[in-house]
Tab-separated table of C-alpha atoms and ligand atoms in Angstrom:
chain	number	residue	atom	x	y	z
A	204	MET	CA	-2.230	-16.534	27.917
A	205	ARG	CA	-1.411	-12.822	28.074
A	206	PRO	CA	-0.126	-12.595	31.670
A	207	LEU	CA	1.915	-15.756	31.087
A	208	ALA	CA	3.499	-14.400	27.928
A	209	LEU	CA	4.276	-11.155	29.731
A	210	LEU	CA	5.848	-12.995	32.642
A	211	ALA	CA	7.965	-15.031	30.256
A	212	ALA	CA	9.074	-11.872	28.471
A	213	LEU	CA	10.054	-10.227	31.739
A	214	LEU	CA	11.956	-13.278	32.908
A	215	VAL	CA	13.837	-13.650	29.648
A	216	ALA	CA	14.431	-9.915	29.333
A	217	SER	CA	15.866	-9.582	32.819
A	218	ALA	CA	18.052	-12.684	32.835
A	219	PRO	CA	20.218	-12.913	29.712
A	220	LEU	CA	20.532	-9.184	29.045
A	221	ALA	CA	22.356	-8.714	32.346
A	222	PRO	CA	25.516	-10.713	33.067
A	223	THR	CA	25.116	-13.509	35.587
A	224	PRO	CA	27.653	-13.531	38.450
A	225	ALA	CA	29.411	-16.556	36.947
A	226	SER	CA	29.881	-15.010	33.521
A	227	ALA	CA	30.748	-11.609	34.987
A	228	GLN	CA	33.814	-13.147	36.655
A	229	THR	CA	35.238	-14.435	33.430
A	230	ALA	CA	34.348	-12.968	30.074
A	231	LYS	CA	30.830	-12.709	28.750
A	232	THR	CA	29.151	-16.026	28.016
A	233	ARG	CA	30.841	-17.202	24.881
A	234	ALA	CA	28.871	-17.747	21.696
A	235	VAL	CA	30.163	-21.277	21.423
A	236	ASP	CA	28.545	-22.170	24.719
A	237	VAL	CA	25.113	-20.933	23.744
A	238	ASP	CA	22.652	-22.279	21.228
A	239	LEU	CA	22.258	-19.086	19.209
A	240	ARG	CA	19.606	-20.579	16.941
A	241	ALA	CA	17.430	-21.550	19.885
A	242	ARG	CA	17.818	-18.078	21.343
A	243	LEU	CA	16.874	-16.521	17.991
A	244	ALA	CA	13.710	-18.639	17.813
A	245	GLU	CA	12.827	-17.697	21.384
A	246	VAL	CA	13.211	-13.992	20.622
A	247	GLN	CA	11.280	-14.218	17.354
A	248	ALA	CA	8.363	-15.836	19.169
A	249	ASP	CA	8.060	-12.982	21.636
A	250	PRO	CA	7.206	-9.515	20.227
A	251	ARG	CA	8.212	-7.594	23.362
A	252	LEU	CA	11.542	-9.319	23.695
A	253	PHE	CA	12.036	-8.937	19.943
A	254	ASP	CA	11.657	-5.149	20.181
A	255	ALA	CA	14.012	-4.955	23.164
A	256	MET	CA	16.642	-6.998	21.325
A	257	VAL	CA	16.358	-4.892	18.167
A	258	GLN	CA	16.908	-1.763	20.290
A	259	GLN	CA	19.968	-3.347	21.849
A	260	GLY	CA	21.129	-4.441	18.413
A	261	ARG	CA	20.825	-0.927	17.050
A	262	LYS	CA	23.379	0.220	19.657
A	263	VAL	CA	25.767	-2.594	18.795
A	264	ALA	CA	25.394	-1.671	15.117
A	265	ALA	CA	27.229	1.610	15.808
A	266	PHE	CA	30.398	-0.521	15.895
A	267	CYS	CA	29.652	-2.034	12.508
A	268	ALA	CA	28.324	1.024	10.647
A	269	ASN	CA	31.709	2.243	9.443
A	270	CYS	CA	31.964	-0.802	7.271
A	271	HIS	CA	28.440	-2.173	6.800
A	272	GLY	CA	26.787	1.254	6.490
A	273	GLU	CA	23.994	2.871	8.446
A	274	GLY	CA	21.069	0.465	8.371
A	275	GLY	CA	23.170	-2.326	6.853
A	276	ASN	CA	23.398	-1.005	3.305
A	277	SER	CA	27.134	-0.956	2.801
A	278	THR	CA	28.666	1.950	0.932
A	279	LYS	CA	31.824	-0.008	0.120
A	280	PRO	CA	31.459	-2.435	-2.775
A	281	ASP	CA	33.606	-5.138	-1.162
A	282	ILE	CA	31.729	-5.139	2.147
A	283	PRO	CA	28.421	-7.009	2.205
A	284	ASN	CA	25.019	-5.507	2.968
A	285	LEU	CA	23.472	-7.021	6.046
A	286	ALA	CA	20.095	-5.346	5.456
A	287	GLY	CA	17.269	-7.616	4.393
A	288	GLN	CA	19.190	-10.851	4.824
A	289	ASN	CA	17.710	-13.899	6.538
A	290	PRO	CA	18.342	-13.649	10.301
A	291	ALA	CA	19.160	-17.344	10.740
A	292	TYR	CA	21.700	-17.212	7.909
A	293	VAL	CA	23.388	-14.042	9.183
A	294	LEU	CA	23.471	-15.331	12.748
A	295	GLU	CA	25.199	-18.486	11.538
A	296	GLN	CA	27.832	-16.334	9.803
A	297	VAL	CA	28.354	-14.337	13.007
A	298	ARG	CA	28.749	-17.607	14.909
A	299	GLN	CA	31.311	-18.785	12.373
A	300	PHE	CA	33.339	-15.581	12.811
A	301	ALA	CA	33.076	-15.976	16.590
A	302	VAL	CA	34.449	-19.522	16.554
A	303	GLY	CA	37.042	-18.836	13.849
A	304	LYS	CA	35.462	-21.003	11.155
A	305	ARG	CA	34.938	-17.985	8.910
A	306	ARG	CA	37.648	-15.360	9.098
A	307	TYR	CA	38.098	-11.674	8.486
A	308	GLU	CA	40.919	-10.192	10.475
A	309	PHE	CA	39.477	-6.687	10.892
A	310	MET	CA	36.106	-7.855	12.151
A	311	GLU	CA	36.505	-11.050	14.114
A	312	GLY	CA	37.823	-9.335	17.258
A	313	LEU	CA	34.743	-7.168	17.331
A	314	ILE	CA	32.428	-10.137	16.838
A	315	LYS	CA	34.186	-12.161	19.521
A	316	ALA	CA	33.657	-9.310	22.001
A	317	LEU	CA	29.864	-9.485	21.620
A	318	SER	CA	27.703	-11.417	24.057
A	319	PRO	CA	25.332	-13.976	22.513
A	320	ASP	CA	22.365	-11.632	23.025
A	321	GLU	CA	24.249	-8.771	21.390
A	322	MET	CA	24.855	-11.061	18.421
A	323	VAL	CA	21.189	-11.960	18.149
A	324	GLY	CA	20.165	-8.316	18.622
A	325	VAL	CA	22.476	-6.865	16.001
A	326	VAL	CA	21.465	-9.545	13.509
A	327	LEU	CA	17.771	-8.821	14.078
A	328	TYR	CA	18.332	-5.082	13.789
A	329	TYR	CA	20.167	-5.348	10.486
A	330	THR	CA	18.020	-7.986	8.845
A	331	GLN	CA	14.908	-5.872	9.514
A	332	GLN	CA	16.235	-2.984	7.418
A	333	PRO	CA	15.307	-2.648	3.727
A	334	VAL	CA	17.957	-3.362	1.065
A	335	ARG	CA	18.828	-0.777	-1.561
A	336	PRO	CA	19.611	-2.722	-4.752
A	337	GLN	CA	22.412	-1.529	-7.060
A	338	PRO	CA	21.396	0.234	-10.274
A	339	VAL	CA	21.852	-1.737	-13.535
A	340	SER	CA	24.775	-0.289	-15.440
A	341	ASP	CA	24.835	-2.722	-18.380
A	342	ALA	CA	21.428	-4.157	-19.289
A	343	ALA	CA	22.748	-6.730	-21.803
A	344	LEU	CA	25.236	-8.066	-19.259
A	345	ALA	CA	22.559	-8.251	-16.578
A	346	ALA	CA	20.258	-10.124	-18.982
A	347	ARG	CA	22.970	-12.756	-19.549
A	348	GLY	CA	23.361	-12.961	-15.807
A	349	LYS	CA	19.642	-13.521	-15.360
A	350	ALA	CA	19.712	-16.417	-17.820
A	351	TYR	CA	22.559	-18.017	-15.864
A	352	TYR	CA	20.902	-17.327	-12.536
A	353	ASP	CA	17.588	-18.814	-13.653
A	354	LYS	CA	19.346	-21.996	-14.736
A	355	ILE	CA	21.427	-22.633	-11.627
A	356	CYS	CA	21.358	-20.258	-8.694
A	357	PHE	CA	17.591	-19.980	-8.149
A	358	ARG	CA	17.490	-23.574	-6.865
A	359	CYS	CA	18.978	-22.558	-3.531
A	360	HIS	CA	18.888	-18.775	-3.348
A	361	GLY	CA	15.309	-18.591	-4.665
A	362	GLU	CA	13.837	-17.123	-7.846
A	363	GLU	CA	13.989	-13.660	-6.336
A	364	GLY	CA	17.342	-14.194	-4.633
A	365	HIS	CA	15.836	-13.723	-1.187
A	366	GLY	CA	17.409	-16.859	0.271
A	367	THR	CA	16.304	-18.982	3.203
A	368	GLU	CA	17.631	-19.853	6.635
A	369	GLN	CA	20.486	-21.845	5.081
A	370	PHE	CA	21.013	-19.985	1.835
A	371	ALA	CA	22.074	-16.360	1.793
A	372	ARG	CA	19.942	-13.598	0.425
A	373	ILE	CA	22.022	-12.312	-2.481
A	374	ALA	CA	19.513	-9.953	-4.159
A	375	GLY	CA	20.868	-6.397	-4.106
A	376	GLN	CA	24.217	-7.461	-2.669
A	377	GLN	CA	27.378	-5.400	-3.301
A	378	ARG	CA	29.133	-6.132	-6.592
A	379	ASP	CA	32.726	-6.590	-5.464
A	380	TYR	CA	31.633	-8.712	-2.533
A	381	LEU	CA	29.641	-10.987	-4.876
A	382	ARG	CA	32.546	-11.252	-7.317
A	383	ILE	CA	35.126	-11.951	-4.605
A	384	SER	CA	32.870	-14.530	-2.912
A	385	LEU	CA	32.081	-16.366	-6.155
A	386	LYS	CA	35.741	-16.547	-7.171
A	387	ARG	CA	36.771	-17.798	-3.760
A	388	TYR	CA	34.178	-20.562	-3.823
A	389	ARG	CA	35.128	-21.484	-7.392
A	390	ASP	CA	38.862	-21.459	-6.776
A	391	GLY	CA	38.662	-23.032	-3.297
A	392	LYS	CA	40.532	-20.054	-1.784
A	393	GLY	CA	40.135	-18.735	1.732
A	394	PRO	CA	38.590	-20.394	4.771
A	395	ARG	CA	35.079	-20.308	3.417
A	396	ILE	CA	34.921	-23.606	1.601
A	397	ASP	CA	31.418	-24.801	0.852
A	398	PRO	CA	30.767	-27.976	-1.149
A	399	LEU	CA	27.458	-26.743	-2.593
A	400	MET	CA	28.905	-23.429	-3.757
A	401	ALA	CA	32.077	-25.104	-5.004
A	402	ALA	CA	30.016	-27.480	-7.137
A	403	ASN	CA	27.828	-24.693	-8.470
A	404	THR	CA	30.612	-22.250	-9.357
A	405	ARG	CA	33.095	-24.772	-10.785
A	406	GLY	CA	31.831	-24.273	-14.345
A	407	MET	CA	31.736	-20.479	-14.186
A	408	SER	CA	34.067	-18.430	-16.385
A	409	ASP	CA	35.081	-14.951	-15.227
A	410	ALA	CA	32.645	-13.617	-17.837
A	411	ASP	CA	29.812	-15.694	-16.350
A	412	ILE	CA	30.657	-14.272	-12.944
A	413	GLU	CA	30.567	-10.684	-14.270
A	414	ALA	CA	27.150	-11.289	-15.814
A	415	VAL	CA	25.715	-12.925	-12.696
A	416	VAL	CA	27.107	-10.143	-10.500
A	417	ALA	CA	25.501	-7.490	-12.722
A	418	TYR	CA	22.145	-9.218	-12.415
A	419	VAL	CA	22.178	-10.302	-8.766
A	420	SER	CA	23.325	-6.915	-7.453
A	421	SER	CA	20.329	-5.290	-9.141
A	422	MET	CA	17.707	-7.815	-7.926
A	423	ARG	CA	15.185	-6.309	-5.531
B	661	HEC	C1	36.513	-3.129	9.412
B	661	HEC	C2	35.272	-3.321	8.660
B	661	HEC	C3	34.182	-4.153	9.293
B	661	HEC	C4	33.575	-3.961	10.526
B	661	HEC	C5	33.865	-2.896	11.575
B	661	HEC	C6	32.545	-4.965	10.599
B	661	HEC	N1	32.536	-5.750	9.465
B	661	HEC	FE1	31.349	-7.323	9.107
B	661	HEC	N2	32.332	-7.708	7.357
B	661	HEC	C7	33.348	-6.934	6.837
B	661	HEC	C8	33.852	-7.557	5.617
B	661	HEC	C9	34.973	-7.028	4.730
B	661	HEC	C10	33.087	-8.737	5.419
B	661	HEC	C11	33.262	-9.782	4.323
B	661	HEC	C12	34.293	-10.780	4.779
B	661	HEC	C13	34.472	-11.879	3.760
B	661	HEC	O1	34.874	-11.567	2.648
B	661	HEC	O2	34.194	-13.044	4.083
B	661	HEC	C14	32.143	-8.790	6.520
B	661	HEC	C15	31.200	-9.800	6.683
B	661	HEC	C16	30.235	-9.821	7.661
B	661	HEC	C17	29.159	-10.791	7.742
B	661	HEC	C18	28.860	-11.894	6.747
B	661	HEC	C19	27.827	-11.398	5.754
B	661	HEC	C20	27.413	-12.390	4.716
B	661	HEC	O3	26.689	-11.992	3.797
B	661	HEC	O4	27.793	-13.567	4.786
B	661	HEC	C21	28.442	-10.495	8.861
B	661	HEC	C22	27.230	-11.231	9.374
B	661	HEC	C23	29.069	-9.341	9.487
B	661	HEC	N3	30.134	-8.942	8.724
B	661	HEC	C24	28.626	-8.749	10.659
B	661	HEC	C25	29.260	-7.670	11.290
B	661	HEC	C26	28.830	-7.106	12.555
B	661	HEC	C27	27.639	-7.593	13.349
B	661	HEC	C28	29.697	-6.100	12.851
B	661	HEC	C29	29.703	-5.197	14.082
B	661	HEC	C30	29.700	-5.872	15.343
B	661	HEC	C31	30.664	-6.022	11.761
B	661	HEC	N4	30.364	-6.996	10.841
B	661	HEC	C32	31.704	-5.120	11.693
B	661	HEC	C33	33.842	-5.768	7.394
B	661	HEC	C34	33.531	-5.272	8.645
B	662	HEC	C1	22.828	-26.219	-4.098
B	662	HEC	C2	22.586	-24.930	-3.447
B	662	HEC	C3	23.250	-23.689	-4.034
B	662	HEC	C4	23.272	-23.271	-5.332
B	662	HEC	C5	22.674	-23.954	-6.562
B	662	HEC	C6	23.953	-21.998	-5.330
B	662	HEC	N1	24.290	-21.652	-4.057
B	662	HEC	FE1	25.200	-19.905	-3.451
B	662	HEC	N2	25.281	-20.574	-1.523
B	662	HEC	C7	24.814	-21.792	-1.099
B	662	HEC	C8	25.181	-21.962	0.297
B	662	HEC	C9	24.898	-23.169	1.157
B	662	HEC	C10	25.882	-20.779	0.673
B	662	HEC	C11	26.529	-20.470	2.029
B	662	HEC	C12	27.894	-21.093	2.024
B	662	HEC	C13	28.773	-20.676	3.163
B	662	HEC	O1	28.350	-20.753	4.317
B	662	HEC	O2	29.908	-20.222	2.868
B	662	HEC	C14	25.916	-19.943	-0.498
B	662	HEC	C15	26.535	-18.705	-0.523
B	662	HEC	C16	26.557	-17.874	-1.624
B	662	HEC	C17	27.129	-16.540	-1.623
B	662	HEC	C18	27.736	-15.823	-0.456
B	662	HEC	C19	26.634	-15.019	0.186
B	662	HEC	C20	27.057	-14.145	1.317
B	662	HEC	O3	26.223	-13.331	1.777
B	662	HEC	O4	28.191	-14.245	1.782
B	662	HEC	C21	26.944	-16.053	-2.891
B	662	HEC	C22	27.354	-14.687	-3.389
B	662	HEC	C23	26.288	-17.084	-3.671
B	662	HEC	N3	26.067	-18.175	-2.865
B	662	HEC	C24	25.931	-16.947	-4.986
B	662	HEC	C25	25.448	-17.993	-5.793
B	662	HEC	C26	25.286	-17.897	-7.218
B	662	HEC	C27	25.550	-16.652	-8.037
B	662	HEC	C28	24.843	-19.122	-7.648
B	662	HEC	C29	24.624	-19.582	-9.072
B	662	HEC	C30	25.803	-19.534	-9.907
B	662	HEC	C31	24.700	-19.957	-6.459
B	662	HEC	N4	25.095	-19.242	-5.354
B	662	HEC	C32	24.203	-21.253	-6.466
B	662	HEC	C33	24.100	-22.712	-1.850
B	662	HEC	C34	23.910	-22.662	-3.228
């Protein structure tokens, strides 16, 4: 079992991390051509490869740190934390930026320039880091937000807001980013249309959104 696992790790580590002759001629292997989820599962099942990919991801993260912060805790309220999120969810968002399904002008070029393994690596690096939740500034507002959250949002994002592979972690997320995202889903604005989020934000007033943002941003 051990020698086999080691051999597998060596094979995987030496092949995809270096460009193959075919992909070196053109650009790097494009994300669209690779099953990123399968690659993520492969890496997660192999501790040595996992560590190597996280190291690689840490280097890639230097390109993202200006906006997403060192260690994925953003210092700008309209830019999301990547720390502590679910790797499968974040990888899917990266894929969407890479194929143009989700859009953000100032980032998509950078994402498109990453190889599939760089994408997996940077996602693993960030999602391993601990989140720093936002302090509560208005306890009464946050309590109203909790009541709303516990009625509706917990069903998908979880009682603690930690999310799953399909549903984002939102606990501790940046306030402006939460507010902007919720309004976009509610109002059907921007490229990020999602039927589940549209249905679950349709009934929200701006005041409901403020309350939920106050609560969710402070969740640990
Ligand atoms: C110029 C600033 C900037 C840079 C540099 C940047 N990002 Fe972003 N990123 C953003 C903003 C702003 C958003 C939110 C876009 C939106 O509103 O949909 C975002 C969103 C994301 C998301 C979605 C998060 C979620 O919760 O859904 C991921 C994943 C992401 N970025 C990864 C990266 C990675 C990886 C890099 C480096 C390779 C990077 N970003 C570099 C500004 C940046
Ligand atoms: C039926 C399931 C469901 C419910 C209920 C739900 N969500 Fe979501 N939520 C999702 C899905 C799916 C996504 C990802 C959509 C996408 O890819 O754009 C999402 C995305 C989000 C995002 C963007 C996260 C990010 O990192 O970009 C926020 C913020 C959010 N939800 C907040 C809420 C809040 C607050 C509530 C309660 C009012 C709620 N959601 C209720 C399914 C749900």
